[in-house]
Amino acid sequence: MSHDNPQHRSAMSSIDTFTCVRCGLTVATFAPDGGRRDHCPSCLHSRHLVDHVEGGPSDCEGRMTPVSIAVLRTGDWMVIHRCVRCDELTSSPVRGDDNQLILMRMAVRPLAQPPFPLEAFGDL
Amino acid sequence: MTRRGPRRTGRGRPQRPKDVLHGPAGARGDAFRCVGCRLDVPLAAPGTAHRNHCPSCLVSLHVDRRIPGDRAAGCGGRMTVLSLSVRQDGEWTLIHHCLTCGELSANRIAGDDNALALIRLALRPLADARLPVRAMLTL
């Protein structure tokens, strides 16, 4: 998700940064735990730069909002992003320095707005 | 913040009808068989015109691409439910993940979906005591 030119990207990849399209934070491309990140750790928004269907770069480049949290069988958390421009869904792993308040808010949001009464589950 | 009561009142346009041949050899069936639990599922669902997953085990099949019923995806793989998302108007949406090609898709829950399976899905992030829970406790 770097916007630098390609010859810089290979040589300076460890200090590569990108600017969040929503909050404007300058973010290091590599998280402290070594993984490459594709979303802002502060507001968790991303940018639609990779085409997940065909691979390679995407020509959409729209902003992607986080819509939900997925927990894999391994226990790892994934953030599901939705592109506000083309409605594409992508998933990316949560990094250690991601904003945990926003993660928690997304995790409890289904239970705050249940489509059916939850009182019956107390009797189970 | 929570919006209760009829959820369809704020919607601008009604759901477009889903017109698909479900039976064998192009016959117009009124049911499909779940690839996960082999349940015969009727197409008519309370609350949605776009049922695409089994109400019992929530498994779906990767046949549509963007529009419900367009049958444009050539994959045909099994799609298991990955997570639960909530729209702005409070509607729950299932995120399905194709086991064959890795594609993600979203579909609103139906009125007869298994409530226990939905609640288990919603509680999954809260079930493991990882960092975010501790972060909330320190507030």
Short mmCIF file of C-alpha atoms in Angstrom, two decimals:
data_model
loop_
_atom_site.label_atom_id
_atom_site.label_comp_id
_atom_site.label_asym_id
_atom_site.label_seq_id
_atom_site.Cartn_x
_atom_site.Cartn_y
_atom_site.Cartn_z
CA MET A 1 0.00 0.00 0.00
CA SER A 2 2.94 2.27 -0.58
CA HIS A 3 2.61 5.33 -2.72
CA ASP A 4 6.35 5.81 -3.19
CA ASN A 5 7.89 5.15 -6.54
CA PRO A 6 9.03 1.58 -7.21
CA GLN A 7 12.80 2.00 -7.13
CA HIS A 8 12.58 3.46 -3.66
CA ARG A 9 10.27 0.71 -2.52
CA SER A 10 12.76 -2.09 -2.96
CA ALA A 11 15.71 -0.33 -1.39
CA MET A 12 13.93 1.37 1.47
CA SER A 13 11.20 -1.14 2.20
CA SER A 14 11.95 -1.34 5.89
CA ILE A 15 11.27 2.36 6.41
CA ASP A 16 8.43 2.58 3.93
CA THR A 17 5.39 4.60 4.95
CA PHE A 18 1.94 5.42 3.64
CA THR A 19 -0.61 8.05 4.55
CA CYS A 20 -4.01 6.94 5.76
CA VAL A 21 -6.72 8.17 3.40
CA ARG A 22 -9.17 8.76 6.24
CA CYS A 23 -7.31 10.17 9.23
CA GLY A 24 -4.11 11.31 7.51
CA LEU A 25 -1.80 9.43 9.83
CA THR A 26 1.58 8.55 8.41
CA VAL A 27 1.96 4.82 8.96
CA ALA A 28 4.99 2.58 8.65
CA THR A 29 4.26 -0.18 6.16
CA PHE A 30 5.77 -2.84 8.39
CA ALA A 31 4.24 -3.44 11.79
CA PRO A 32 6.48 -3.93 14.85
CA ASP A 33 5.82 -7.67 14.71
CA GLY A 34 7.33 -7.78 11.22
CA GLY A 35 4.16 -8.25 9.19
CA ARG A 36 3.27 -6.03 6.28
CA ARG A 37 0.14 -4.04 7.02
CA ASP A 38 -2.49 -2.67 4.71
CA HIS A 39 -4.64 -0.65 7.06
CA CYS A 40 -4.14 2.29 9.35
CA PRO A 41 -3.56 1.18 12.97
CA SER A 42 -5.45 4.19 14.28
CA CYS A 43 -8.75 4.15 12.37
CA LEU A 44 -8.37 0.71 10.68
CA HIS A 45 -9.33 2.12 7.28
CA SER A 46 -7.57 0.76 4.23
CA ARG A 47 -7.30 1.50 0.56
CA HIS A 48 -8.37 -0.72 -2.32
CA LEU A 49 -5.03 -1.13 -4.04
CA VAL A 50 -4.81 -4.91 -4.51
CA ASP A 51 -7.25 -6.79 -6.70
CA HIS A 52 -8.05 -9.90 -4.67
CA VAL A 53 -9.90 -11.69 -7.45
CA GLU A 54 -7.28 -11.56 -10.17
CA GLY A 55 -4.28 -10.50 -8.12
CA GLY A 56 -2.07 -7.56 -8.95
CA PRO A 57 -2.92 -3.89 -8.50
CA SER A 58 -6.51 -2.72 -8.48
CA ASP A 59 -7.66 0.27 -10.47
CA CYS A 60 -10.31 1.20 -7.91
CA GLU A 61 -8.16 2.80 -5.18
CA GLY A 62 -11.25 3.57 -3.12
CA ARG A 63 -11.31 3.88 0.64
CA MET A 64 -12.11 0.68 2.50
CA THR A 65 -13.96 0.77 5.80
CA PRO A 66 -13.68 -1.99 8.41
CA VAL A 67 -17.00 -3.81 8.69
CA SER A 68 -16.40 -6.79 10.93
CA ILE A 69 -14.00 -9.00 12.85
CA ALA A 70 -13.43 -12.61 11.88
CA VAL A 71 -11.78 -15.13 14.16
CA LEU A 72 -10.00 -17.95 12.39
CA ARG A 73 -9.71 -21.48 13.74
CA THR A 74 -6.16 -20.67 14.74
CA GLY A 75 -7.41 -17.87 16.99
CA ASP A 76 -6.04 -15.11 14.78
CA TRP A 77 -8.21 -12.08 14.20
CA MET A 78 -8.93 -10.72 10.74
CA VAL A 79 -10.49 -7.40 9.82
CA ILE A 80 -13.02 -7.54 6.99
CA HIS A 81 -12.83 -4.41 4.85
CA ARG A 82 -15.47 -3.19 2.41
CA CYS A 83 -14.59 -0.81 -0.39
CA VAL A 84 -16.91 2.21 -0.31
CA ARG A 85 -16.51 2.62 -4.06
CA CYS A 86 -16.94 -0.85 -5.56
CA ASP A 87 -18.26 -2.87 -2.56
CA GLU A 88 -15.45 -5.41 -2.77
CA LEU A 89 -14.76 -7.33 0.45
CA THR A 90 -11.25 -8.15 1.62
CA SER A 91 -9.75 -9.54 4.78
CA SER A 92 -6.45 -8.70 6.41
CA PRO A 93 -4.83 -9.86 9.64
CA VAL A 94 -4.94 -7.69 12.74
CA ARG A 95 -1.54 -6.34 13.76
CA GLY A 96 -0.39 -5.93 17.30
CA ASP A 97 -0.62 -2.15 17.39
CA ASP A 98 -4.07 -1.82 15.83
CA ASN A 99 -6.56 0.34 17.71
CA GLN A 100 -8.09 -2.07 20.17
CA LEU A 101 -10.99 0.18 21.03
CA ILE A 102 -12.21 0.08 17.42
CA LEU A 103 -11.59 -3.67 17.25
CA MET A 104 -13.59 -4.21 20.40
CA ARG A 105 -16.35 -1.91 19.19
CA MET A 106 -16.73 -3.93 16.01
CA ALA A 107 -16.69 -7.18 17.98
CA VAL A 108 -19.51 -6.22 20.35
CA ARG A 109 -21.60 -4.43 17.76
CA PRO A 110 -23.76 -7.45 16.76
CA LEU A 111 -24.73 -8.00 20.36
CA ALA A 112 -25.67 -4.36 20.81
CA GLN A 113 -28.20 -4.58 17.99
CA PRO A 114 -29.59 -8.13 18.06
CA PRO A 115 -32.27 -9.01 15.50
CA PHE A 116 -34.00 -11.30 18.00
CA PRO A 117 -34.33 -11.14 21.78
CA LEU A 118 -31.33 -12.57 23.58
CA GLU A 119 -33.19 -13.31 26.83
CA ALA A 120 -34.07 -16.82 25.64
CA PHE A 121 -30.40 -17.77 25.53
CA GLY A 122 -30.15 -17.30 29.27
CA ASP A 123 -32.31 -20.37 29.76
CA LEU A 124 -30.10 -22.65 27.68
CA MET B 1 -28.78 4.22 18.81
CA THR B 2 -30.39 0.81 18.57
CA ARG B 3 -33.19 0.79 16.06
CA ARG B 4 -35.93 -1.62 16.92
CA GLY B 5 -39.17 -2.45 15.23
CA PRO B 6 -39.68 -2.73 11.50
CA ARG B 7 -36.30 -2.48 9.82
CA ARG B 8 -37.49 -2.12 6.28
CA THR B 9 -39.19 1.23 6.73
CA GLY B 10 -36.07 3.26 6.05
CA ARG B 11 -35.09 1.40 2.91
CA GLY B 12 -35.40 3.35 -0.25
CA ARG B 13 -35.90 0.56 -2.74
CA PRO B 14 -37.35 -2.91 -2.29
CA GLN B 15 -35.15 -5.95 -2.85
CA ARG B 16 -34.95 -6.97 -6.46
CA PRO B 17 -36.50 -10.37 -7.16
CA LYS B 18 -34.13 -13.30 -7.45
CA ASP B 19 -35.08 -15.41 -10.44
CA VAL B 20 -32.96 -18.55 -10.65
CA LEU B 21 -33.47 -22.07 -11.95
CA HIS B 22 -32.77 -24.31 -8.98
CA GLY B 23 -34.02 -27.67 -10.14
CA PRO B 24 -32.08 -30.35 -12.05
CA ALA B 25 -31.42 -29.66 -15.75
CA GLY B 26 -32.73 -26.15 -15.61
CA ALA B 27 -36.09 -27.02 -14.11
CA ARG B 28 -37.56 -24.36 -11.90
CA GLY B 29 -37.27 -25.86 -8.44
CA ASP B 30 -38.47 -24.16 -5.34
CA ALA B 31 -35.77 -25.55 -3.06
CA PHE B 32 -32.05 -26.19 -2.92
CA ARG B 33 -30.08 -28.78 -1.00
CA CYS B 34 -27.43 -27.54 1.41
CA VAL B 35 -23.93 -28.76 0.57
CA GLY B 36 -23.01 -28.76 4.25
CA CYS B 37 -25.79 -30.67 5.99
CA ARG B 38 -27.91 -31.89 3.01
CA LEU B 39 -30.99 -30.09 4.29
CA ASP B 40 -33.64 -29.31 1.71
CA VAL B 41 -34.10 -25.56 1.97
CA PRO B 42 -37.15 -23.84 0.47
CA LEU B 43 -36.38 -20.66 -1.44
CA ALA B 44 -39.08 -18.66 0.30
CA ALA B 45 -37.54 -17.14 3.40
CA PRO B 46 -39.05 -14.75 5.92
CA GLY B 47 -37.47 -11.33 5.81
CA THR B 48 -35.37 -11.68 2.66
CA ALA B 49 -35.83 -12.33 -1.04
CA HIS B 50 -32.19 -13.35 -1.46
CA ARG B 51 -31.70 -16.48 0.57
CA ASN B 52 -28.39 -18.02 -0.38
CA HIS B 53 -27.38 -20.00 2.68
CA CYS B 54 -28.71 -22.91 4.68
CA PRO B 55 -30.72 -21.72 7.70
CA SER B 56 -29.41 -24.59 9.79
CA CYS B 57 -25.66 -24.61 9.24
CA LEU B 58 -25.29 -21.26 7.37
CA VAL B 59 -23.20 -22.84 4.58
CA SER B 60 -23.57 -21.33 1.10
CA LEU B 61 -22.42 -22.14 -2.44
CA HIS B 62 -20.28 -19.88 -4.62
CA VAL B 63 -22.50 -19.48 -7.68
CA ASP B 64 -23.36 -15.77 -7.76
CA ARG B 65 -20.94 -12.93 -8.18
CA ARG B 66 -22.29 -9.50 -7.33
CA ILE B 67 -26.02 -9.56 -8.02
CA PRO B 68 -28.10 -12.19 -6.17
CA GLY B 69 -29.09 -14.88 -8.65
CA ASP B 70 -26.84 -13.80 -11.53
CA ARG B 71 -25.01 -17.19 -11.57
CA ALA B 72 -21.92 -15.43 -12.90
CA ALA B 73 -19.29 -17.09 -10.71
CA GLY B 74 -17.65 -20.10 -12.30
CA CYS B 75 -16.28 -21.37 -9.02
CA GLY B 76 -19.07 -23.44 -7.46
CA GLY B 77 -17.14 -24.01 -4.25
CA ARG B 78 -18.50 -24.35 -0.77
CA MET B 79 -18.70 -21.12 1.21
CA THR B 80 -18.47 -21.26 4.97
CA VAL B 81 -19.48 -18.41 7.20
CA LEU B 82 -16.53 -16.32 8.32
CA SER B 83 -17.94 -13.52 10.40
CA LEU B 84 -20.89 -11.32 11.16
CA SER B 85 -21.18 -7.70 10.17
CA VAL B 86 -23.74 -5.10 11.20
CA ARG B 87 -25.03 -2.51 8.77
CA GLN B 88 -25.74 1.08 9.69
CA ASP B 89 -29.45 0.32 10.10
CA GLY B 90 -28.75 -2.56 12.49
CA GLU B 91 -29.24 -5.45 10.09
CA TRP B 92 -26.99 -8.43 10.56
CA THR B 93 -25.04 -9.56 7.52
CA LEU B 94 -23.13 -12.80 7.16
CA ILE B 95 -19.69 -12.73 5.54
CA HIS B 96 -19.11 -15.94 3.62
CA HIS B 97 -15.68 -17.18 2.59
CA CYS B 98 -15.28 -19.48 -0.41
CA LEU B 99 -13.12 -22.48 0.47
CA THR B 100 -12.14 -22.99 -3.18
CA CYS B 101 -11.13 -19.53 -4.39
CA GLY B 102 -11.03 -17.43 -1.21
CA GLU B 103 -13.63 -14.91 -2.35
CA LEU B 104 -15.68 -13.10 0.28
CA SER B 105 -19.33 -12.22 -0.04
CA ALA B 106 -22.00 -10.70 2.17
CA ASN B 107 -25.65 -11.69 2.60
CA ARG B 108 -28.34 -10.54 5.00
CA ILE B 109 -29.54 -13.08 7.52
CA ALA B 110 -32.98 -14.56 7.00
CA GLY B 111 -35.72 -14.70 9.60
CA ASP B 112 -35.44 -18.46 10.08
CA ASP B 113 -31.66 -18.68 10.36
CA ASN B 114 -30.39 -20.74 13.25
CA ALA B 115 -30.29 -18.28 16.15
CA LEU B 116 -27.85 -20.40 18.11
CA ALA B 117 -25.39 -20.52 15.21
CA LEU B 118 -25.69 -16.76 14.78
CA ILE B 119 -25.06 -16.09 18.45
CA ARG B 120 -22.07 -18.43 18.46
CA LEU B 121 -20.72 -16.50 15.51
CA ALA B 122 -21.30 -13.15 17.20
CA LEU B 123 -19.63 -14.31 20.40
CA ARG B 124 -16.58 -15.72 18.68
CA PRO B 125 -14.39 -12.60 19.01
CA LEU B 126 -15.40 -12.20 22.64
CA ALA B 127 -14.72 -15.81 23.50
CA ASP B 128 -10.94 -15.68 23.46
CA ALA B 129 -9.27 -13.60 26.14
CA ARG B 130 -6.80 -11.72 24.04
CA LEU B 131 -5.46 -8.21 24.10
CA PRO B 132 -8.59 -6.23 23.18
CA VAL B 133 -10.52 -7.52 26.18
CA ARG B 134 -7.71 -6.47 28.46
CA ALA B 135 -7.63 -3.08 26.76
CA MET B 136 -11.28 -2.55 27.58
CA LEU B 137 -10.73 -3.46 31.21
CA THR B 138 -8.03 -0.86 31.59
CA LEU B 139 -10.34 1.98 30.52
#
